[in-house]
CSV table of C-alpha atoms and ligand atoms in Angstrom, one decimal:
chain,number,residue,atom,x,y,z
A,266,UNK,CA,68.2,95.4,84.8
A,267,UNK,CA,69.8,93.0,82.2
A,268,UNK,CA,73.6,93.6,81.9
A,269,UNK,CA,73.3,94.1,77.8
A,270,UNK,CA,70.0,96.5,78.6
A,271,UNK,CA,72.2,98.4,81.4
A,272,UNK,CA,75.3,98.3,78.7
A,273,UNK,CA,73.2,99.9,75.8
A,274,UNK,CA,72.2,102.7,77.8
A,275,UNK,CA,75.4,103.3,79.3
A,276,UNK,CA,76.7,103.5,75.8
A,277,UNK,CA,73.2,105.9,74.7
A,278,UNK,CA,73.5,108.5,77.3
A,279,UNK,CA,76.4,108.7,80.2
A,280,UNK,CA,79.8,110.3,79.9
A,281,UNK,CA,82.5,108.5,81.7
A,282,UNK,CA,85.9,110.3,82.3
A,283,UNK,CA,87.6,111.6,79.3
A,284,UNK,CA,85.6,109.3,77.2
A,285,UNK,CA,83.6,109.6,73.8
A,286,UNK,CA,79.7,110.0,73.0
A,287,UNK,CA,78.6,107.7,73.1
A,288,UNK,CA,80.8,105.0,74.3
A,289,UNK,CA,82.9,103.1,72.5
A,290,UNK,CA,84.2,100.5,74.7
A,291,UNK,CA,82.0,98.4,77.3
A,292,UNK,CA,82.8,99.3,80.6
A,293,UNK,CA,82.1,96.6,83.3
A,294,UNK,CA,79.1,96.5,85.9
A,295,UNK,CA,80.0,96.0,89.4
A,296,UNK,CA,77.4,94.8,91.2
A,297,UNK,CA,78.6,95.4,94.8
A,298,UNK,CA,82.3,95.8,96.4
A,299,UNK,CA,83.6,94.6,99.7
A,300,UNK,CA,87.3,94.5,101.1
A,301,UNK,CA,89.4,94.8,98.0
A,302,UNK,CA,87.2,93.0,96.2
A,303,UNK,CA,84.9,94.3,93.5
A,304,UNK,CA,81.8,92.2,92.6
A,305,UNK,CA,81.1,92.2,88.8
A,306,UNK,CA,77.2,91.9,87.2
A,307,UNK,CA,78.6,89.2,84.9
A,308,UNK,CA,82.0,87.4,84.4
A,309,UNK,CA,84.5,89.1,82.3
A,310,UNK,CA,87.3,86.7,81.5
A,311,UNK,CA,86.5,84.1,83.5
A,312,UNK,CA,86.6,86.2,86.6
A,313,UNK,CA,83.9,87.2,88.5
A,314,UNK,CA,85.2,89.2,91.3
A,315,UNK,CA,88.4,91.7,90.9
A,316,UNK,CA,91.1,92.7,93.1
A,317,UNK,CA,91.2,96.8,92.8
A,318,UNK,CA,94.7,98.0,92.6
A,319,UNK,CA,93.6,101.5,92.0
A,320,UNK,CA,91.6,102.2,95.4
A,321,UNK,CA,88.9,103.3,93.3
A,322,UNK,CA,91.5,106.6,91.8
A,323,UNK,CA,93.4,106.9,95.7
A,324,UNK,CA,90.6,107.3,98.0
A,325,UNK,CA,89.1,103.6,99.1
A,326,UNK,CA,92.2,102.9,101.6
A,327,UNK,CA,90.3,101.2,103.8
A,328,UNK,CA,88.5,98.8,101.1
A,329,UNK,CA,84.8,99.0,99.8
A,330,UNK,CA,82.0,98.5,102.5
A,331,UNK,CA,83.9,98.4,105.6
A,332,UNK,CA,81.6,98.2,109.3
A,333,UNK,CA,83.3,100.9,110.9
A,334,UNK,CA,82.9,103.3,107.9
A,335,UNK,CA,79.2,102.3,107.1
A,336,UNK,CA,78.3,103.2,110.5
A,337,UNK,CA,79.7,106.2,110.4
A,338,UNK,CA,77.2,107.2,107.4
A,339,UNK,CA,73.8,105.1,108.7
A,340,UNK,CA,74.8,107.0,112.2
A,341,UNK,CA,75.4,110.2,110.7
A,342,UNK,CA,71.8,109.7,107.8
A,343,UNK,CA,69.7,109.2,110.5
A,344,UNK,CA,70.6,112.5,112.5
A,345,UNK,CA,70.8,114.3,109.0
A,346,UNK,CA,72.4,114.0,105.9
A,347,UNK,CA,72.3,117.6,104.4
A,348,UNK,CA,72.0,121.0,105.7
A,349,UNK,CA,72.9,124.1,103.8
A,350,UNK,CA,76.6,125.9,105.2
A,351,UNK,CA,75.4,129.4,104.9
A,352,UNK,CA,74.3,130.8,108.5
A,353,UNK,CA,74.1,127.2,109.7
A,354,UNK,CA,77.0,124.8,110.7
A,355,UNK,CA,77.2,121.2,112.5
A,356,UNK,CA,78.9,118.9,115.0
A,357,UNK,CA,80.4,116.5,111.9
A,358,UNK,CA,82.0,119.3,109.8
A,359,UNK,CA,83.6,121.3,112.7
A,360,UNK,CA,85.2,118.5,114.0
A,361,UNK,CA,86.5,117.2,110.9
A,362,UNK,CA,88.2,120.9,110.2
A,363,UNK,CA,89.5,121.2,113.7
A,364,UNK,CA,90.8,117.7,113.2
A,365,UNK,CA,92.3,118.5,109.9
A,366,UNK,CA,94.3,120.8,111.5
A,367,UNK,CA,95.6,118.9,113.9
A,368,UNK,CA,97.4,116.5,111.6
A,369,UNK,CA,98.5,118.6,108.8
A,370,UNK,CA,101.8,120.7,109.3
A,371,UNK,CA,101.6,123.7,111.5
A,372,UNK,CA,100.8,127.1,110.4
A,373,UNK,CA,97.5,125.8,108.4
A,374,UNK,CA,94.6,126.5,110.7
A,375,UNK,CA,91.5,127.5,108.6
A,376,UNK,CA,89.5,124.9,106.2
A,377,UNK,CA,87.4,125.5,103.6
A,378,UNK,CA,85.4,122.5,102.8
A,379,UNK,CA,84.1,121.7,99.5
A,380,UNK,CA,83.1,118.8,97.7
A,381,UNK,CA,85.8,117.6,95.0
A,382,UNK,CA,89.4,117.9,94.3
A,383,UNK,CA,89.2,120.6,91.4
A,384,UNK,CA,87.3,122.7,93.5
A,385,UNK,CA,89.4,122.6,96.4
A,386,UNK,CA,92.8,123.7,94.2
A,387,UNK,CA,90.1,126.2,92.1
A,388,UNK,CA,89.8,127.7,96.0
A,389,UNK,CA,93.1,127.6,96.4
A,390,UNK,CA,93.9,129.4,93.6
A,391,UNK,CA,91.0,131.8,94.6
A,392,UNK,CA,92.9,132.5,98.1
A,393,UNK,CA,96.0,133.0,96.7
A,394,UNK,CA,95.0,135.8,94.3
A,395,UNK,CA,92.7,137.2,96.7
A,396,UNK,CA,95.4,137.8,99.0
A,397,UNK,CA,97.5,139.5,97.0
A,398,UNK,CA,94.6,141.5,96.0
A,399,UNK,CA,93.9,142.2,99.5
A,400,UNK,CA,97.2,143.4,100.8
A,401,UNK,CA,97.6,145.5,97.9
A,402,UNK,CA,99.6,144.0,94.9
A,403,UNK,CA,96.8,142.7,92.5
A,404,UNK,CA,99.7,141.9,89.8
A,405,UNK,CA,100.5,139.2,91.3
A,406,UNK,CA,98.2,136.4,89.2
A,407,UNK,CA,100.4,133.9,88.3
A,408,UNK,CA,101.0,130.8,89.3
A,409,UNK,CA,104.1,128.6,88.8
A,410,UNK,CA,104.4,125.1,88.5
A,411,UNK,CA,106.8,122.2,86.9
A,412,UNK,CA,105.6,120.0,83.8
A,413,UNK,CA,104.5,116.7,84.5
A,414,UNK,CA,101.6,118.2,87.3
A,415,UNK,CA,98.0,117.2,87.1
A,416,UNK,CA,95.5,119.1,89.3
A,417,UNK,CA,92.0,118.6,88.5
A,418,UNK,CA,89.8,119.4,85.4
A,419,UNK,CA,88.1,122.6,86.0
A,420,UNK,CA,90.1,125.7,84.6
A,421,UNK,CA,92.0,127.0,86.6
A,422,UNK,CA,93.4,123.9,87.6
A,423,UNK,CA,93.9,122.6,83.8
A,424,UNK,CA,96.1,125.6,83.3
A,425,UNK,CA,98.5,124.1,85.8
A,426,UNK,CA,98.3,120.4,84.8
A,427,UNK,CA,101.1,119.7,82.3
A,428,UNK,CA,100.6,121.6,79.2
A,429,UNK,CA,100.6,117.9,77.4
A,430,UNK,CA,98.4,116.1,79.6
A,431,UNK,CA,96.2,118.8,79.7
A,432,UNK,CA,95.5,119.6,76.2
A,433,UNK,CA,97.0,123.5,76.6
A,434,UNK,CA,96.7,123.3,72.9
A,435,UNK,CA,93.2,122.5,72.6
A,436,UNK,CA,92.3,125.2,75.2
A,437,UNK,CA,94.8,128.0,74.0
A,438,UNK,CA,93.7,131.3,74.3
A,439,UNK,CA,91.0,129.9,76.9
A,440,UNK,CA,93.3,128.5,79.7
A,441,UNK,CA,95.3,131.1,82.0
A,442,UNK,CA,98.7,131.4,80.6
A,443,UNK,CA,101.0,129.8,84.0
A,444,UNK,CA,105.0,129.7,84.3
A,445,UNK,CA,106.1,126.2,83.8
A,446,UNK,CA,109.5,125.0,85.0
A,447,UNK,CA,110.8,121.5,83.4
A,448,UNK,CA,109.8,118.6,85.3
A,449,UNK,CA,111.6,117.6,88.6
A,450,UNK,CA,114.1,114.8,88.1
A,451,UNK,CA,113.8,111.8,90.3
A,452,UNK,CA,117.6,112.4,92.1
A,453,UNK,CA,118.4,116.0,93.5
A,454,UNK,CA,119.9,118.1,90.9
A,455,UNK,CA,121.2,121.5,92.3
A,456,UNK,CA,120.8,123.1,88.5
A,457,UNK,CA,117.0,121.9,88.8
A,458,UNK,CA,117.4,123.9,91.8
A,459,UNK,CA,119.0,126.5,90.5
A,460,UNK,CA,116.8,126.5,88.0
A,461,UNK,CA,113.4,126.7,90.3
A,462,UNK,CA,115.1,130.0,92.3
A,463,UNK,CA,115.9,131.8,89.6
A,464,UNK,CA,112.4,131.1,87.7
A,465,UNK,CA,110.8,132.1,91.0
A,466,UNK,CA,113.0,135.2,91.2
A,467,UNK,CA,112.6,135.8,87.6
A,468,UNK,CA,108.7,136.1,87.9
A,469,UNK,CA,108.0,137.4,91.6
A,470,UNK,CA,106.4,140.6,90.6
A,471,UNK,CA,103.6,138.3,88.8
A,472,UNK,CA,103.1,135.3,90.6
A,473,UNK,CA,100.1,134.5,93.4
A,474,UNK,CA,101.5,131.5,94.1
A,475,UNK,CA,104.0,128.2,93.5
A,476,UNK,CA,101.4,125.2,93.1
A,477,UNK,CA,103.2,121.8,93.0
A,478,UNK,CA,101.9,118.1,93.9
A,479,UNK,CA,104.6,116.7,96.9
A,480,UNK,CA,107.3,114.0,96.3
A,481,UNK,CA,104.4,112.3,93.6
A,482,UNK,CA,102.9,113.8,90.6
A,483,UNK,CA,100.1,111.2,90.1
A,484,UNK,CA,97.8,111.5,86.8
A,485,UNK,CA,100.6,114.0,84.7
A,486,UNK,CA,102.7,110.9,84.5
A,487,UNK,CA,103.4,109.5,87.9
A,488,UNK,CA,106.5,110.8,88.5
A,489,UNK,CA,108.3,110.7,91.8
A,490,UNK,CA,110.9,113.4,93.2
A,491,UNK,CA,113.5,114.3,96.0
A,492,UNK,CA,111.5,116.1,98.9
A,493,UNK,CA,114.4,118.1,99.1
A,494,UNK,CA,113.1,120.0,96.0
A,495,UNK,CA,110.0,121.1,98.7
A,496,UNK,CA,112.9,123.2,100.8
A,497,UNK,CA,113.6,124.8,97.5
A,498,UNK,CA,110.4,126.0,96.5
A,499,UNK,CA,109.7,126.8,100.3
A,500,UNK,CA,112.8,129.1,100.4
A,501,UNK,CA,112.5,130.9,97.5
A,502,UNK,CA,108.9,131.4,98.0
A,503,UNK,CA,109.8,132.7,101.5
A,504,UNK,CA,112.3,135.4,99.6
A,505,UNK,CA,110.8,136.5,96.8
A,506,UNK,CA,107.0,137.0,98.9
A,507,UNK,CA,105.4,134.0,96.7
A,508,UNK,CA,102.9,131.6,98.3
A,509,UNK,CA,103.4,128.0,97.9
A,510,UNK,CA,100.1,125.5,97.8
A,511,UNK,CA,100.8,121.5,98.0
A,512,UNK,CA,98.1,119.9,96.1
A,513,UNK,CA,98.1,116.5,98.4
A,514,UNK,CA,95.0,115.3,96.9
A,515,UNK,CA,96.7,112.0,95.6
A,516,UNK,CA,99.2,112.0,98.3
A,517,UNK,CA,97.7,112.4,101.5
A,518,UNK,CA,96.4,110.4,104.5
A,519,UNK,CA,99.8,107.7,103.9
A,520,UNK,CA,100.1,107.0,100.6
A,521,UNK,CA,103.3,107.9,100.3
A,522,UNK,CA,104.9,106.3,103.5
A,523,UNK,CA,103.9,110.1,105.7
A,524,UNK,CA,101.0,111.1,106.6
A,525,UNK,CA,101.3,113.7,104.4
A,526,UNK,CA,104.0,114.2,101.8
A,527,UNK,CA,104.9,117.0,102.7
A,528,UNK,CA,106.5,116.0,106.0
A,529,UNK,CA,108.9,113.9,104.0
A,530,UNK,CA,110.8,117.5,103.4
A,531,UNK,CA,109.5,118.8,106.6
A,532,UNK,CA,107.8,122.2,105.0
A,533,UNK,CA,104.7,123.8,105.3
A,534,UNK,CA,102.6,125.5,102.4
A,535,UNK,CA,100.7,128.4,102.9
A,536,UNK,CA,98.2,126.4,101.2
A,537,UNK,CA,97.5,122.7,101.1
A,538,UNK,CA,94.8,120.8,99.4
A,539,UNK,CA,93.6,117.4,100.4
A,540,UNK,CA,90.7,114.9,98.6
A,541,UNK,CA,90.5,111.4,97.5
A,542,UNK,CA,90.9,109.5,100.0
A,543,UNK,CA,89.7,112.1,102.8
A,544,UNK,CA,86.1,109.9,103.0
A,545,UNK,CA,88.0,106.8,102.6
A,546,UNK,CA,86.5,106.5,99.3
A,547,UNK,CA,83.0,106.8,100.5
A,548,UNK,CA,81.6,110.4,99.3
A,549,UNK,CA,83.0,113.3,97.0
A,550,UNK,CA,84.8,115.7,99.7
A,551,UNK,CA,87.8,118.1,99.1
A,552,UNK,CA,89.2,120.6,101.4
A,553,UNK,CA,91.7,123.4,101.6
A,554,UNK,CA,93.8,124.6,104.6
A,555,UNK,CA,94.8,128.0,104.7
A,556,UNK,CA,97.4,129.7,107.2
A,557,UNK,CA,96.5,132.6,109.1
A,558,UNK,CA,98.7,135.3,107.4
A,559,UNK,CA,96.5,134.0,104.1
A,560,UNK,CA,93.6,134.2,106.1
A,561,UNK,CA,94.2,137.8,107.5
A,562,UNK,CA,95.7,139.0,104.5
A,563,UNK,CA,92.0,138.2,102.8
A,564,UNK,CA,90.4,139.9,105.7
A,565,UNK,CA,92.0,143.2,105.1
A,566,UNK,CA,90.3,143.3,101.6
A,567,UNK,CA,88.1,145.8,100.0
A,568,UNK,CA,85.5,143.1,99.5
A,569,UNK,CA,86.9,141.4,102.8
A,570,UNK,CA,85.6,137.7,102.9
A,571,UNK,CA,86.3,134.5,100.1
A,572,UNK,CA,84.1,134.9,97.6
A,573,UNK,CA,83.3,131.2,97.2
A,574,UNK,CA,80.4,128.5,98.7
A,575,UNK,CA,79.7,125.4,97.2
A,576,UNK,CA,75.7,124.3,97.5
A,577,UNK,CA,77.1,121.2,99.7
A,578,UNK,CA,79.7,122.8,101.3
A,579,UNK,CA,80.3,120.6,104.9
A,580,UNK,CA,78.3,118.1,103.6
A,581,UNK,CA,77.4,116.2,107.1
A,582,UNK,CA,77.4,112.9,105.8
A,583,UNK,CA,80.6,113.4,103.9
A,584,UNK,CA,81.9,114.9,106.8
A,585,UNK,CA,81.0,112.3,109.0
A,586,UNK,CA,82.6,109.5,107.0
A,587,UNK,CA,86.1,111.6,106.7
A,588,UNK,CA,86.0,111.7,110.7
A,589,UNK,CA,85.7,108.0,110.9
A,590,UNK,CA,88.1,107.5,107.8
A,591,UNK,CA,90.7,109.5,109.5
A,592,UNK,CA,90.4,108.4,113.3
A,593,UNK,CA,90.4,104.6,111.3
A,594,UNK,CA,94.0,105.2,109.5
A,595,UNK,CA,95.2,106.7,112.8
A,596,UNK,CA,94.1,104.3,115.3
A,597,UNK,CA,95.5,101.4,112.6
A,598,UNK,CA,99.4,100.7,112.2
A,599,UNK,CA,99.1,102.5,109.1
A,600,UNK,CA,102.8,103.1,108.1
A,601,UNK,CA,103.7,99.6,109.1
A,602,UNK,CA,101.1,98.7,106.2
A,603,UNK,CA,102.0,101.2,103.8
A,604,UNK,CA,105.6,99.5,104.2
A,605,UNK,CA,104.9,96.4,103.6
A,606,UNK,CA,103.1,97.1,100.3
A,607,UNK,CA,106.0,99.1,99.8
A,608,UNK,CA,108.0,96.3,100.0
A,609,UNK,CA,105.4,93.6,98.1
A,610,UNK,CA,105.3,96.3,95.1
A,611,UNK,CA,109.0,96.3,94.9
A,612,UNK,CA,109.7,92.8,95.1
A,613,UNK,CA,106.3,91.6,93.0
A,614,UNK,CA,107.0,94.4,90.6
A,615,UNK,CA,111.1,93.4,90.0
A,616,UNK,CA,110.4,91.0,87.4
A,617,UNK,CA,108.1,93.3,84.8
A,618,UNK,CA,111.2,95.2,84.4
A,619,UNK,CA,112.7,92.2,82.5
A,620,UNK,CA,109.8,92.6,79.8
A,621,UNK,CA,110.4,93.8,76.5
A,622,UNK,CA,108.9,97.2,75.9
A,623,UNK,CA,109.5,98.3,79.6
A,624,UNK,CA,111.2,101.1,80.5
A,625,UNK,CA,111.3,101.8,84.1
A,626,UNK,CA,109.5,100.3,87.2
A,627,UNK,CA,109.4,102.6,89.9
A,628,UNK,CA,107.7,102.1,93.7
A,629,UNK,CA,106.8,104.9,96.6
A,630,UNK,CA,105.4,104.2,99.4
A,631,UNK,CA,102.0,102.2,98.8
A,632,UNK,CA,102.6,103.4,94.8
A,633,UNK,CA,104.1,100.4,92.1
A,634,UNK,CA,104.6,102.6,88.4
A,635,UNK,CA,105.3,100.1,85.7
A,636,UNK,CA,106.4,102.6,82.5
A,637,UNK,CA,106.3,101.3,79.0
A,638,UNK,CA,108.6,102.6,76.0
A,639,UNK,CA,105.4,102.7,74.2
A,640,UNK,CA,101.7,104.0,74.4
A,641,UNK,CA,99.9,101.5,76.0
A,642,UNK,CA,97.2,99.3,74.3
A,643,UNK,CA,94.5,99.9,77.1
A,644,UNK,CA,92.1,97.4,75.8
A,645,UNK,CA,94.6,94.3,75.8
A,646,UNK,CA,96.1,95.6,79.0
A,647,UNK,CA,92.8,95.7,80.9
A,648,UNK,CA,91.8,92.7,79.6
A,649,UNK,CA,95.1,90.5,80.8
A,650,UNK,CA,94.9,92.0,84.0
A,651,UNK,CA,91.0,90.7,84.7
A,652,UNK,CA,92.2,88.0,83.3
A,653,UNK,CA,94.6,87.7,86.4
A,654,UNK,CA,91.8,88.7,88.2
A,655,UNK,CA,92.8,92.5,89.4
A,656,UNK,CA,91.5,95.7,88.5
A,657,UNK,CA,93.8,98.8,87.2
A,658,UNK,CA,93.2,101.4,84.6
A,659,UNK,CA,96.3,102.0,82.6
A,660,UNK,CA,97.1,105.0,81.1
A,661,UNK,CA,100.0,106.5,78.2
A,662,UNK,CA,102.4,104.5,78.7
A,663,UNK,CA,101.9,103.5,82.2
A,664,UNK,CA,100.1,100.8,84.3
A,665,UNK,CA,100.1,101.6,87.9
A,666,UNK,CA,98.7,100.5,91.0
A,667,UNK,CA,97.8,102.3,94.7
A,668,UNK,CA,95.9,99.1,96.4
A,669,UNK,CA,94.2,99.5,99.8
A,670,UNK,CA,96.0,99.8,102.7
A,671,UNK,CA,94.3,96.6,104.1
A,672,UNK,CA,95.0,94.4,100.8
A,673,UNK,CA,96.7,91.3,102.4
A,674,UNK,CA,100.2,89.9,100.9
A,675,UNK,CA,98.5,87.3,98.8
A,676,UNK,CA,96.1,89.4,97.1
A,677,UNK,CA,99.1,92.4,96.4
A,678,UNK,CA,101.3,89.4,94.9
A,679,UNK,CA,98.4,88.7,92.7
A,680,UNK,CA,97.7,92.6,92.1
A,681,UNK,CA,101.4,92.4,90.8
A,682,UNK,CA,100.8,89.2,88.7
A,683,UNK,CA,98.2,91.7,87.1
A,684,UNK,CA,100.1,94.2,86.2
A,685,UNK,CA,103.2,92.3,84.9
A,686,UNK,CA,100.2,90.5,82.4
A,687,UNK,CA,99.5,93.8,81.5
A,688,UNK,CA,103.0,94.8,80.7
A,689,UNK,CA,102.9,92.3,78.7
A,690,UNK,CA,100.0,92.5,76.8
A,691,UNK,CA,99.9,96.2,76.4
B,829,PLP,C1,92.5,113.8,91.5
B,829,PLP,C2,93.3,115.0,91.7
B,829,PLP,C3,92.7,116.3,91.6
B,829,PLP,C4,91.3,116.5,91.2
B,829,PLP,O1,90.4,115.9,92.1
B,829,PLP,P1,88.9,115.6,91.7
B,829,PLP,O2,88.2,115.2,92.9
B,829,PLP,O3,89.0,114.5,90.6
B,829,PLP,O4,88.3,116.9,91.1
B,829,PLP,C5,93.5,117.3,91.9
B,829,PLP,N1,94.8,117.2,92.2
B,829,PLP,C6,95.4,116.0,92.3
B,829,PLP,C7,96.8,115.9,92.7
B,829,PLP,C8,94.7,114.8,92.0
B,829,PLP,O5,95.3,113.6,92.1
């Protein structure tokens, strides 16, 4: 198909995320993607091949069309690709379960596989009432979380993504009303902690559950925080019978410097939600790890299972891919790469702070933030990073990059020319 022929129908009939009908700005057409590289149709400002510093929204660590993670899916297609989850179950999805419990913290030991990130916290939510239900104390249906979250776009995790971000006012009267605590400062405060026990305290009797994104809130305004505000929440969730769920969508599998963010604090949830980059970027996979007290407390139920089954629950495929994406980051010096983006971000990213209009740079782990003192002017932003040849999507007031883990130190020093053209375009 001609690009403008492709373009015009792109513009006729198919959303993209949070954009208008029809479209208003051309996207570009990438024609294929390999390494960190994306291919496009057609040249746009002179460039016709990008750097991605977004990992394709956290989940392509290992870069686009890599051998080990193709076989893994041409293996897996020609055994089967789809079977239904109901009554039936399969080599690739048991093992990746089992094998999600080995490497997240302790107490988690059952896995509920479904296939996006919203669903996965929209089950989390679902276990956490349902407990409560279960063992007796149905008023507790609340859930708790500090401003500046983002958890997915389905409803029950809007009505915990910041009440900005997430358009509460568009949806009021529609969204679950939640408890929302400011949002964590970078440093460790005790009044922030203070503040967090005696909110908890305050509202025991009606919350389910404390749901909170680890050490980095990603798309509610990429926001980092001490892990030692983890131990807080753990504690008082502990004392006042609350559960706590980490959403580690964004975070997990590395991206932070720990396998998961989590162990940065050394705490466990009762719940813990993982997605992006569990395929590696390949297929739309979410799951969520449950503890055994969760579990059992669901058991004990008048209606005694979880009331939830996505049509491609276990997907094998999917399943198959997140197997070889995990056993890849594992058998890979994966924190030794994660630190030395860490340290390319920090010393590639030093100079956009001298820019007029910039307000903050921040880095974490494989995560460079670049924070304007004004909302952003997408278009030219975009536009001066192809220009420098790398791919982000800016948002706000921020331009931010997670690269691949494999994204060598010549292509991250030119990721970071990107974003400082950005800067200062936008
Ligand atoms: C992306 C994201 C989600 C939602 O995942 P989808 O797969 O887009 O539905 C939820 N929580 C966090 C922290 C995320 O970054």
């Amino acid at each position: 198909m001609r690009n403008d022929e492709l373009l015009a129908l792109d513009r006729a009939h198919v959303w993209h995320p949070y954009g208008p009908m029809p479209g208003r700005t051309d996207p570009l057409v990438v024609a294929s993607a390999s390494g960190v590289r994306l291919r496009l149709a057609e040249p746009a400002e002179g460039r016709d091949e990008l750097i991605d510093g977004m990992s394709s929204w956290w989940s392509a660590i290992h870069g686009y069309n890599h051998p080990v993670l193709n076989e893994a899916v041409k293996g897996q297609l020609d055994r089967m690709s789809h079977v239904m989850f109901g009554g039936l179950t399969h080599e690739p999805a048991v093992r990746l379960a089992a094998r999600l419990v080995e490497i997240t913290p302790e107490p988690l030991r059952h896995v509920f596989l479904s296939d996006s990130g919203s669903v996965a916290v929209e089950v989390a939510v679902k276990m956490c009432l349902q407990h409560w239900r279960s063992v007796g104390r149905p008023g507790k249906q609340r859930l708790l979380t500090w401003r500046g979250g983002y958890h997915g776009d389905t409803w029950q995790p809007m009505s915990v993504c910041d009440p900005q971000g997430g358009m509460h006012e568009l949806w009021s009267g529609v969204l679950q009303r939640q408890v929302f605590v400011d949002a964590p400062p970078v440093a460790y405060e005790e009044s922030y902690a203070e503040l967090l026990r005696s909110e908890i305290a305050r509202h025991a009797d009606e919350l389910a559950a404390v749901i909170v994104e680890p050490v980095v809130q990603g798309a509610g305004g990429m926001r980092f925080h001490d892990p030692a505000y983890l131990k807080v929440l753990r504690e008082a969730c502990d004392e006042h019978d609350v559960l706590l769920v980490f959403d580690e969508i964004a975070t997990g599998f590395g991206r932070t410097g720990t396998l998961f963010a989590a162990d940065q604090a050394g705490v466990s949830p009762d719940v813990m939600c993982v997605g992006k980059a569990l395929t590696g970027g390949y297929l739309s996979m979410a799951a969520t790890l449950c503890t055994s007290r969760v579990a059992d407390g669901i058991s004990q139920g008048e209606v005694p299972v979880l009331a939830h089954g996505p049509t491609f629950m276990g997907n094998p495929l999917a399943s198959a891919v997140a197997l070889a994406s995990i056993d890849l980051l594992l058998s890979r010096d994966w924190a030794v790469d994660v630190k030395r983006i860490e340290a390319g971000l920090r010393e590639g990213l030093a100079p956009v702070a001298g820019l007029p209009g910039v307000k903050d740079v921040r880095v974490c782990g494989a995560i460079g933030v670049v924070q304007l003192d004004h909302a952003i002017d997408m278009a030219a932003a975009t536009r001066a990073a192809v220009g420098a040849g790398v791919w982000l999507r800016p948002f706000r007031d921020l331009i931010y990059t997670m690269p691949p883990y494999v994204t060598g130190d010549e292509d991250l020093a030119r990721i970071c020319a990107g974003v400082h053209a950005a800067a200062a375009a936008g």
